[in-house]
Structure formats: structure tokens, C-alpha cells
Coordinates of C-alpha atoms in Angstrom, one line a residue:
Chain E
M28 CA 0.0 0.0 0.0
N29 CA 1.2 3.4 -0.9
H30 CA 0.8 6.1 1.8
Q31 CA 0.3 9.8 1.1
L32 CA 1.3 12.8 3.1
N33 CA -1.5 15.1 4.3
P34 CA 0.1 17.9 6.4
D35 CA -3.3 19.6 6.9
G36 CA -4.4 16.7 9.1
W37 CA -1.1 16.3 11.1
V38 CA -2.0 18.4 14.1
D39 CA -5.4 16.8 14.6
N40 CA -4.2 13.3 13.9
Y41 CA -0.7 13.1 15.4
A42 CA 0.1 16.0 17.6
D43 CA -1.0 14.3 20.8
I44 CA 0.7 11.0 20.0
L45 CA 4.0 12.6 19.0
F46 CA 3.8 14.9 22.0
R47 CA 3.4 11.9 24.4
Y48 CA 6.2 10.1 22.6
A49 CA 8.5 13.1 23.2
L50 CA 7.3 13.8 26.7
T51 CA 8.1 10.3 27.8
R52 CA 11.7 10.8 26.6
I53 CA 12.3 14.5 27.4
N54 CA 11.6 15.9 30.8
K55 CA 10.1 19.2 29.9
S56 CA 6.7 19.8 28.3
V57 CA 7.7 23.0 26.6
L58 CA 10.7 21.2 25.0
A59 CA 8.5 18.3 23.9
E60 CA 6.1 20.7 22.3
G61 CA 9.0 22.4 20.5
L62 CA 10.3 19.1 19.1
V63 CA 6.8 18.2 17.8
Q64 CA 6.7 21.5 16.0
E65 CA 10.2 21.0 14.6
T66 CA 9.2 17.5 13.5
F67 CA 6.1 18.8 11.5
L68 CA 8.2 21.6 9.9
A69 CA 11.0 19.2 9.0
G70 CA 8.3 16.8 7.6
I71 CA 7.0 19.5 5.3
K72 CA 10.4 20.5 4.2
S73 CA 11.5 17.0 3.4
S74 CA 8.1 15.8 2.1
S75 CA 9.7 15.0 -1.2
S76 CA 11.7 12.3 0.4
F77 CA 8.6 10.5 1.7
K78 CA 8.3 7.4 -0.4
G79 CA 5.0 6.2 0.9
E80 CA 6.4 2.9 2.1
S81 CA 5.5 3.5 5.7
S82 CA 2.6 5.3 7.3
E83 CA 2.7 9.0 7.9
L84 CA 2.8 8.4 11.6
T85 CA 5.8 6.0 11.4
W86 CA 7.6 8.5 9.1
L87 CA 6.9 11.4 11.5
T88 CA 7.9 9.4 14.5
A89 CA 11.3 8.5 12.9
I90 CA 11.9 12.3 12.4
L91 CA 10.9 13.0 16.0
K92 CA 13.2 10.2 17.2
R93 CA 16.2 11.8 15.4
K94 CA 15.3 15.2 16.9
I95 CA 15.1 13.7 20.4
I96 CA 18.5 12.1 20.0
D97 CA 20.0 15.4 18.6
H98 CA 18.6 17.1 21.7
Y99 CA 20.1 14.4 24.0
R100 CA 23.5 14.9 22.4
K101 CA 23.4 18.6 22.7
N102 CA 22.9 18.1 26.4
S103 CA 25.3 15.3 27.1
R104 CA 28.2 17.1 28.5
K105 CA 31.7 15.9 27.8
K106 CA 32.6 15.2 31.4
E107 CA 32.7 11.5 32.1
L108 CA 31.4 9.9 35.2
S109 CA 33.6 7.2 36.7
F110 CA 32.7 4.2 38.8
E111 CA 35.3 5.3 41.4
M112 CA 33.4 8.5 42.2
P113 CA 32.1 8.2 45.7
D114 CA 28.4 7.4 46.2
E115 CA 26.6 8.4 49.3
R116 CA 24.8 5.1 49.5
F117 CA 27.9 3.1 50.2
A118 CA 30.3 3.1 53.1
K119 CA 33.4 5.0 52.4
Q120 CA 36.1 3.1 54.3
G121 CA 37.0 0.3 56.6
M122 CA 36.1 -3.3 56.4
L123 CA 32.8 -2.6 54.8
D124 CA 34.3 -0.4 52.1
D125 CA 31.6 0.3 49.4
H126 CA 29.0 -1.8 51.1
W127 CA 25.4 -0.5 51.6
L128 CA 25.0 1.9 54.5
E129 CA 22.3 0.6 56.7
N130 CA 20.0 3.6 56.3
K131 CA 20.5 3.9 52.5
A132 CA 20.1 0.2 51.7
P133 CA 17.1 -1.1 49.8
K134 CA 14.1 -1.7 52.1
E135 CA 11.7 -4.6 51.6
W136 CA 8.9 -3.5 49.2
Q137 CA 6.1 -5.4 50.9
T138 CA 3.5 -4.6 48.3
M139 CA 5.5 -5.0 45.1
A140 CA 3.2 -6.8 42.7
D141 CA 2.8 -7.0 38.9
S142 CA -0.6 -5.3 39.4
D143 CA 1.3 -2.1 40.0
L144 CA 2.3 -2.2 36.4
E145 CA -1.3 -1.7 35.5
N146 CA -1.7 1.0 38.1
E147 CA -1.9 4.5 36.6
E148 CA -0.7 6.2 39.8
F149 CA 2.4 3.9 40.0
M150 CA 3.3 4.6 36.4
N151 CA 2.9 8.3 36.9
I152 CA 5.3 8.2 39.9
L153 CA 7.8 6.2 37.9
Q154 CA 7.6 8.8 35.1
A155 CA 8.1 11.6 37.6
C156 CA 11.2 9.8 39.0
I157 CA 12.6 9.5 35.5
R158 CA 12.1 13.2 35.0
H159 CA 14.1 13.8 38.2
L160 CA 17.2 12.1 36.8
P161 CA 19.9 14.3 35.4
E162 CA 19.0 14.8 31.7
K163 CA 22.0 12.9 30.4
W164 CA 21.3 9.9 32.5
A165 CA 17.7 9.9 31.6
S166 CA 18.5 10.0 27.9
C167 CA 21.0 7.2 28.1
F168 CA 18.7 5.1 30.3
M169 CA 15.6 5.6 28.2
L170 CA 17.3 4.8 24.9
R171 CA 18.7 1.6 26.3
V172 CA 15.7 0.4 28.4
M173 CA 12.6 1.8 26.8
D174 CA 13.7 2.0 23.2
E175 CA 15.9 -1.1 23.6
M176 CA 18.7 0.5 21.5
N177 CA 21.9 -1.4 21.7
G178 CA 24.8 -0.2 23.7
E179 CA 27.1 0.6 20.8
E180 CA 24.5 2.8 19.1
V181 CA 23.7 4.6 22.3
C182 CA 27.3 5.4 22.8
K183 CA 27.6 6.7 19.3
E184 CA 24.5 8.8 19.4
L185 CA 25.3 10.4 22.8
E186 CA 29.1 10.5 22.1
I187 CA 30.0 8.8 25.3
S188 CA 32.3 5.9 26.0
S189 CA 31.0 2.4 26.8
S190 CA 32.4 2.4 30.3
N191 CA 30.7 5.8 30.9
M192 CA 27.4 4.4 29.7
W193 CA 27.5 1.5 32.2
V194 CA 28.3 3.9 35.0
I195 CA 25.4 6.1 34.0
M196 CA 23.1 3.1 33.8
H197 CA 24.2 2.1 37.3
R198 CA 23.7 5.5 38.8
A199 CA 20.4 6.0 37.1
R200 CA 19.2 2.7 38.5
L201 CA 20.3 3.5 42.0
Q202 CA 18.6 6.9 41.9
L203 CA 15.4 5.6 40.3
R204 CA 15.1 2.8 42.9
D205 CA 15.5 5.3 45.7
C206 CA 12.9 7.5 44.2
V207 CA 10.3 4.8 43.6
E208 CA 10.8 3.5 47.1
K209 CA 10.3 6.9 48.7
S210 CA 7.3 7.8 46.6
W211 CA 5.5 4.5 46.2
F212 CA 6.6 1.8 48.7
K213 CA 6.9 4.1 51.7
Chain A
M9 CA 35.2 -0.9 37.1
D10 CA 37.9 -3.4 37.6
T11 CA 37.1 -6.5 39.7
K12 CA 39.4 -8.9 38.0
G13 CA 40.8 -11.6 40.3
K14 CA 38.6 -10.6 43.2
M15 CA 36.4 -13.2 44.8
M16 CA 34.6 -10.8 47.1
I17 CA 33.1 -7.8 45.4
S18 CA 31.5 -4.8 47.2
C19 CA 27.9 -3.9 47.1
K20 CA 28.7 -1.0 44.9
E21 CA 30.3 -3.4 42.4
A22 CA 27.5 -5.9 42.8
T23 CA 24.8 -3.4 42.0
F24 CA 26.8 -2.3 39.0
L25 CA 26.8 -5.9 37.7
I26 CA 23.1 -6.3 38.5
S27 CA 22.4 -3.2 36.5
K28 CA 24.6 -4.3 33.6
K29 CA 23.0 -7.8 33.6
Q30 CA 19.7 -6.2 32.7
Q31 CA 21.0 -5.0 29.4
D32 CA 24.0 -7.2 28.6
K33 CA 25.7 -10.5 29.2
L34 CA 28.1 -10.7 32.1
T35 CA 31.5 -12.4 31.7
R36 CA 32.0 -15.8 33.4
I37 CA 34.0 -14.2 36.2
E38 CA 31.4 -11.5 36.7
K39 CA 28.7 -14.1 37.0
I40 CA 30.6 -16.0 39.6
Q41 CA 31.4 -12.9 41.6
L42 CA 27.8 -11.7 41.5
T43 CA 26.3 -15.1 42.4
F44 CA 28.7 -15.4 45.3
H45 CA 27.9 -11.9 46.5
L46 CA 24.1 -12.3 46.2
M47 CA 24.3 -15.5 48.4
M48 CA 25.5 -13.4 51.2
C49 CA 23.9 -10.0 50.7
K50 CA 20.1 -9.5 51.2
Y51 CA 20.3 -5.8 50.3
C52 CA 21.7 -6.6 46.9
R53 CA 19.2 -9.4 46.4
R54 CA 16.5 -6.8 47.0
F55 CA 18.2 -4.3 44.7
E56 CA 18.1 -6.9 41.9
R57 CA 14.5 -7.8 42.5
Q58 CA 13.4 -4.1 42.6
T59 CA 15.4 -2.8 39.7
K60 CA 14.2 -5.7 37.5
F61 CA 10.7 -4.7 38.4
I62 CA 11.4 -1.1 37.5
T63 CA 13.0 -2.2 34.2
K64 CA 9.8 -4.2 33.4
A65 CA 7.7 -1.2 34.2
I66 CA 9.6 1.1 32.0
K67 CA 9.3 -1.3 29.0
K68 CA 5.6 -1.3 29.6
M69 CA 5.6 2.5 29.7
N70 CA 6.6 2.6 26.1
R71 CA 3.5 0.7 25.1
R72 CA 1.4 2.8 27.4
V73 CA 2.4 5.9 25.5
E74 CA 0.9 4.5 22.4
K75 CA -2.3 4.0 24.2
Q76 CA -5.0 6.7 24.2
G77 CA -6.3 8.2 27.4
V78 CA -2.9 9.0 29.1
P79 CA -3.3 12.6 30.4
M80 CA -0.4 14.0 28.4
Q81 CA -1.9 16.1 25.7
M82 CA -1.3 19.4 24.0
T83 CA -3.8 22.1 24.8
D84 CA -6.1 23.4 22.1
A85 CA -4.2 26.7 22.1
Q86 CA -0.9 25.0 21.5
K87 CA -2.4 23.1 18.7
Q88 CA -3.9 26.2 17.1
Q89 CA -0.5 27.8 17.2
L90 CA 1.1 24.7 15.7
R91 CA -1.5 24.8 12.9
Q92 CA -0.6 28.4 12.1
K93 CA 3.1 27.7 12.0
L94 CA 2.5 24.7 9.7
N95 CA 0.3 26.8 7.4
E96 CA 2.9 29.4 7.1
A97 CA 5.6 26.8 6.3
N98 CA 3.3 25.0 3.9
R99 CA 2.5 28.1 1.8

């Protein structure tokens, strides 16, 4: 089937879908809105390259995805994070070097259940926790976990080293876990 | 992170491996180190259970976005503005 472009219907048909797509990956609503606008404008500009092999939405989503990655890259500062940097959750010295501090260690999540995954409130809390991550961590984390992009690609897109990527994933998980525990399993 | 040749790894190292394992394969040594650590450390066992759960939830979130009815929408005013911009560009 050959698809056609119909820019007049874009806002009505796709603005919300694309906005949600962007908002799940970018922590600010005004930025997400701007990216949707850029996507539509880029779509009009490059409409001659649309071959009709995919649907309008798929095509526009691909453009938006590029825009999101470009945005991530702009924000991924050069400074590398290293594993050795101290983390307040772990003891600093002595016999128990780098072991969990009692008051920072994971608490038992008594009510953890798969039904939470269907719970709107839980998912909103998780989303808010992701928004609280430093932007660079969130982009790395979301590309790998949510978009299931492979590691090599993520490093290339964000211009970070592979070891830095793993440190970011680790730190992001530590922080997300803390946040979910504090906000949901309290 | 360099844990080569170590039998006992710290919780910081163990949580690093737990995180890595959710995206990638661990080396044989890393697997042994982690298994050994988890046998002794209830906090890291919790960390693994809980972060796996979060990973699962985030994967689900992606599909949730494609669903209608999630309260993340542009306002009518924003859409109107967007339409104007597109019209100008489309002229």
C-alpha cells in the first residue's frame, strides 16, 4: 500500500501521539512541544523524500526520534562519570568499604506486585522519577531500556564511552530505585 | 570498574553488575562474583528484584504511551499555534 502525506491533518491526527512520545523521553513539556513542531516543519520541508512505504505516523515518529537524539546529544556534556566517584549510598572506608550503608540500603517492598504495572498512579510516579534524573542519565537510560537501542548505538548517538554508559546506567538505577521506594513503597 | 581476580566484590560493584546484567551478558568471572555476593547479601538481592521490576515497568511505559487516554496532551491553544506555523511553512 502506498501512503500519502497530508500535512493539513497532522496536528489533529498526530500532535498528541507525538507529544506523548516526546514527553516520555524528554523531561520538559515545553521542549517536547517544540520538538513536535520542529518535526512537523521538517516533515513539510522534506516531504519529497517520503516514499509512501511507511505510514505518515511512522515516518513522522522517525523524524521526531532523530530530533530527540539530537537534543540528547546537545545536552550530554563531555565530562565523564567514573565508577570510582564516591556514592553516598555506600560506606566509604574500613572493612565494609563500598557496602550498603544501613540507612540507605534497599528496604523490603512489601506490596510489590505485577498489578502495580497496571496502576496508573504507580506509572505516573515512575515517570516523575525518570524526570528527576539528570538529563544525560535519563536519555541514556531511556534509549537503552525503553527504546531497547543497543549499547554501541547509544554510545555513538550520545558521544559517550561504553564504560561511561555503564556507570550512567548504574547511577540511574540507584537513583530511580530510591525515588520509587520513597514515593510509592513508603 | 575493575574487579578482575577478586572473589569478594563490594555492594557498589555488585549493584553495577546487577544493572549491567539487565542489558547485557556478564562475563563468566562476573557471573561467579555476582552469584557469590548475592548469596551473602540480602540488600543486593533486594536491589536486583526491585530494579528488575522497574525495568519491566519502563518497558511497559513505552507501550502505554501509544495508548490513548494518558493525560499527556497538548492544549487546544498549543495546537492552534502549531497549525498556524505549519500553514505558514506550507505556503
